[in-house]
Tab-separated table of C-alpha atoms in Angstrom:
chain	number	residue	atom	x	y	z
A	1	MET	CA	106.370	-84.968	112.272
A	2	LYS	CA	104.827	-87.489	109.916
A	3	GLU	CA	101.106	-86.970	109.439
A	4	LEU	CA	99.149	-89.973	110.615
A	5	TYR	CA	95.804	-91.047	109.164
A	6	GLY	CA	93.074	-89.941	111.561
A	7	SER	CA	95.156	-87.457	113.523
A	8	PRO	CA	93.483	-84.231	114.676
A	9	GLY	CA	93.329	-81.379	112.242
A	10	THR	CA	93.236	-83.645	109.176
A	11	LYS	CA	90.387	-84.550	106.860
A	12	SER	CA	90.699	-88.199	107.860
A	13	GLY	CA	90.463	-87.253	111.543
A	14	LEU	CA	87.377	-85.221	110.771
A	15	MET	CA	85.811	-88.186	108.971
A	16	LEU	CA	86.491	-90.445	111.977
A	17	ARG	CA	84.764	-87.975	114.306
A	18	ILE	CA	81.816	-87.495	111.963
A	19	GLY	CA	81.417	-91.275	111.778
A	20	GLN	CA	81.406	-91.480	115.564
A	21	CYS	CA	78.715	-88.795	115.745
A	22	LEU	CA	76.538	-90.423	113.115
A	23	PHE	CA	76.709	-93.927	114.603
A	24	ALA	CA	76.115	-92.627	118.150
A	25	ALA	CA	73.129	-90.564	117.003
A	26	SER	CA	71.775	-93.543	115.053
A	27	SER	CA	72.091	-95.755	118.123
A	28	ILE	CA	70.225	-93.219	120.238
A	29	GLY	CA	67.520	-92.741	117.618
A	30	VAL	CA	66.850	-96.431	117.088
A	31	MET	CA	66.861	-97.272	120.801
A	32	ALA	CA	64.674	-94.306	121.724
A	33	SER	CA	62.140	-95.245	119.049
A	34	ALA	CA	61.908	-98.838	120.327
A	35	THR	CA	59.014	-99.394	122.682
A	36	GLY	CA	59.916	-100.808	126.062
A	37	PHE	CA	63.583	-99.811	126.137
A	38	SER	CA	63.130	-97.918	129.393
A	39	THR	CA	62.377	-101.096	131.341
A	40	SER	CA	66.045	-102.097	131.143
A	41	THR	CA	68.763	-100.112	132.869
A	42	ALA	CA	71.320	-101.327	130.336
A	43	PHE	CA	69.361	-99.806	127.447
A	44	CYS	CA	68.993	-96.509	129.311
A	45	TYR	CA	72.732	-96.588	130.034
A	46	LEU	CA	73.371	-97.168	126.323
A	47	ILE	CA	71.387	-94.051	125.428
A	48	ALA	CA	73.217	-92.005	128.074
A	49	SER	CA	76.607	-93.296	126.974
A	50	MET	CA	75.909	-92.718	123.287
A	51	GLY	CA	74.647	-89.236	124.140
A	52	LEU	CA	77.909	-88.487	125.899
A	53	GLU	CA	79.890	-89.938	122.993
A	54	PHE	CA	77.875	-87.868	120.538
A	55	LEU	CA	78.535	-84.665	122.488
A	56	TRP	CA	82.253	-85.430	122.823
A	57	SER	CA	82.652	-86.315	119.159
A	58	PHE	CA	80.556	-83.376	117.988
A	59	GLY	CA	82.694	-81.016	120.037
A	60	LEU	CA	85.807	-82.457	118.455
A	61	VAL	CA	84.213	-82.198	115.002
A	62	CYS	CA	83.739	-78.483	115.622
A	63	ILE	CA	87.356	-78.111	116.755
A	64	GLU	CA	88.623	-80.025	113.728
A	65	VAL	CA	86.495	-78.014	111.292
A	66	HIS	CA	87.894	-74.842	112.840
A	67	ALA	CA	91.443	-76.194	112.599
A	68	LEU	CA	91.003	-77.166	108.958
A	69	LYS	CA	89.307	-73.917	108.003
A	70	PHE	CA	91.907	-71.667	109.636
A	71	TYR	CA	94.946	-73.942	109.133
A	72	LYS	CA	95.545	-74.480	112.855
A	73	ASP	CA	97.908	-77.173	114.091
A	74	LEU	CA	96.380	-79.397	116.764
A	75	HIS	CA	99.565	-81.412	117.341
A	76	ASN	CA	100.247	-79.865	120.727
A	77	GLN	CA	101.176	-81.981	123.760
A	78	ILE	CA	98.402	-80.542	125.952
A	79	ILE	CA	95.672	-80.742	123.311
A	80	MET	CA	96.682	-84.245	122.272
A	81	SER	CA	96.753	-85.418	125.896
A	82	LEU	CA	93.274	-83.990	126.481
A	83	PHE	CA	91.958	-85.702	123.357
A	84	ALA	CA	93.593	-89.003	124.327
A	85	VAL	CA	92.246	-89.043	127.895
A	86	GLY	CA	88.769	-87.978	126.768
A	87	ASP	CA	88.723	-90.593	124.034
A	88	TRP	CA	89.779	-93.391	126.395
A	89	VAL	CA	87.222	-92.483	129.051
A	90	ILE	CA	84.389	-92.221	126.529
A	91	ALA	CA	85.536	-95.422	124.794
A	92	MET	CA	85.423	-97.391	128.053
A	93	LEU	CA	81.951	-96.078	128.877
A	94	SER	CA	80.688	-96.821	125.374
A	95	LEU	CA	82.095	-100.338	125.313
A	96	ALA	CA	80.601	-101.100	128.721
A	97	ALA	CA	77.199	-99.793	127.619
A	98	ALA	CA	77.243	-101.688	124.329
A	99	CYS	CA	78.333	-104.951	125.965
A	100	SER	CA	75.782	-104.750	128.771
A	101	SER	CA	73.011	-103.915	126.310
A	102	ALA	CA	74.050	-106.813	124.096
A	103	GLY	CA	73.901	-109.117	127.104
A	104	VAL	CA	70.411	-107.966	128.006
A	105	ALA	CA	69.254	-108.269	124.391
A	106	ILE	CA	70.540	-111.855	124.247
A	107	LEU	CA	68.880	-112.585	127.567
A	108	PHE	CA	65.570	-111.219	126.274
A	109	THR	CA	65.623	-113.016	122.928
A	110	LYS	CA	67.456	-116.294	123.424
A	111	ASP	CA	67.561	-117.208	127.084
A	112	THR	CA	64.136	-116.220	128.366
A	113	ASP	CA	61.461	-116.006	125.656
A	114	PHE	CA	60.678	-112.534	127.018
A	115	CYS	CA	60.351	-111.068	123.523
A	116	LYS	CA	58.020	-113.841	122.404
A	117	ASN	CA	55.706	-113.362	125.366
A	118	GLU	CA	55.761	-109.546	125.474
A	119	THR	CA	54.460	-108.307	122.141
A	120	SER	CA	54.547	-104.680	123.271
A	121	PHE	CA	58.375	-104.631	123.099
A	122	SER	CA	60.323	-103.749	119.957
A	123	CYS	CA	62.870	-106.496	120.506
A	124	ASN	CA	64.003	-106.483	116.886
A	125	MET	CA	65.212	-102.872	117.205
A	126	PHE	CA	67.483	-103.460	120.212
A	127	PRO	CA	70.199	-105.313	118.244
A	128	ILE	CA	70.221	-102.634	115.552
A	129	SER	CA	70.853	-99.925	118.126
A	130	ILE	CA	73.527	-102.053	119.785
A	131	ALA	CA	75.243	-102.635	116.428
A	132	PHE	CA	75.357	-98.879	115.847
A	133	ALA	CA	76.808	-98.452	119.343
A	134	PHE	CA	79.556	-100.983	118.625
A	135	ALA	CA	80.346	-99.273	115.307
A	136	SER	CA	80.588	-95.928	117.070
A	137	TRP	CA	82.796	-97.449	119.750
A	138	PHE	CA	85.064	-99.020	117.119
A	139	LEU	CA	85.653	-95.661	115.429
A	140	LEU	CA	86.276	-94.089	118.827
A	141	ALA	CA	88.730	-96.864	119.716
A	142	VAL	CA	90.621	-96.262	116.468
A	143	SER	CA	90.890	-92.545	117.091
A	144	SER	CA	91.853	-93.051	120.740
A	145	CYS	CA	94.682	-95.408	119.726
A	146	ILE	CA	95.871	-92.802	117.231
A	147	MET	CA	95.761	-90.141	119.946
A	148	LEU	CA	97.721	-92.312	122.340
A	149	TRP	CA	100.340	-93.030	119.706
A	150	LEU	CA	100.649	-89.323	118.885
A	151	VAL	CA	100.963	-88.343	122.567
A	152	VAL	CA	103.737	-90.873	123.069
A	153	SER	CA	105.557	-89.835	119.893
A	154	ILE	CA	105.474	-86.058	120.500
């Protein structure tokens, strides 16, 4: 079977997963350090979703490091199917969280002058966290498309 960029058990696949972990952790860190994030359910959902994505991606990083260190082949129908389903579920949750948070951030800054009136909120940090969440989702979407293609081609 031809080795595909980003497939499990490869250095490129490991880099994709590490990128997902780093962007998800960055999104959590920035949002959690912003004052007033807990007043919006969408921002709390973003932290929960990015936490789940971080755990999923970190678990797969550990599996891929093990596979690379001990020369294990992860191109198995069952393993690939598990990775594909997990990636798609996490990707849908992450996209929903990022989009809803972006909507609330736009509502706060552009539509309602909420951020101008409430000086206790860190409104400038919300878009940074959301951008990290979208970057993490994009890397997850790339790896989930690769997984789906590999499952279909095996």
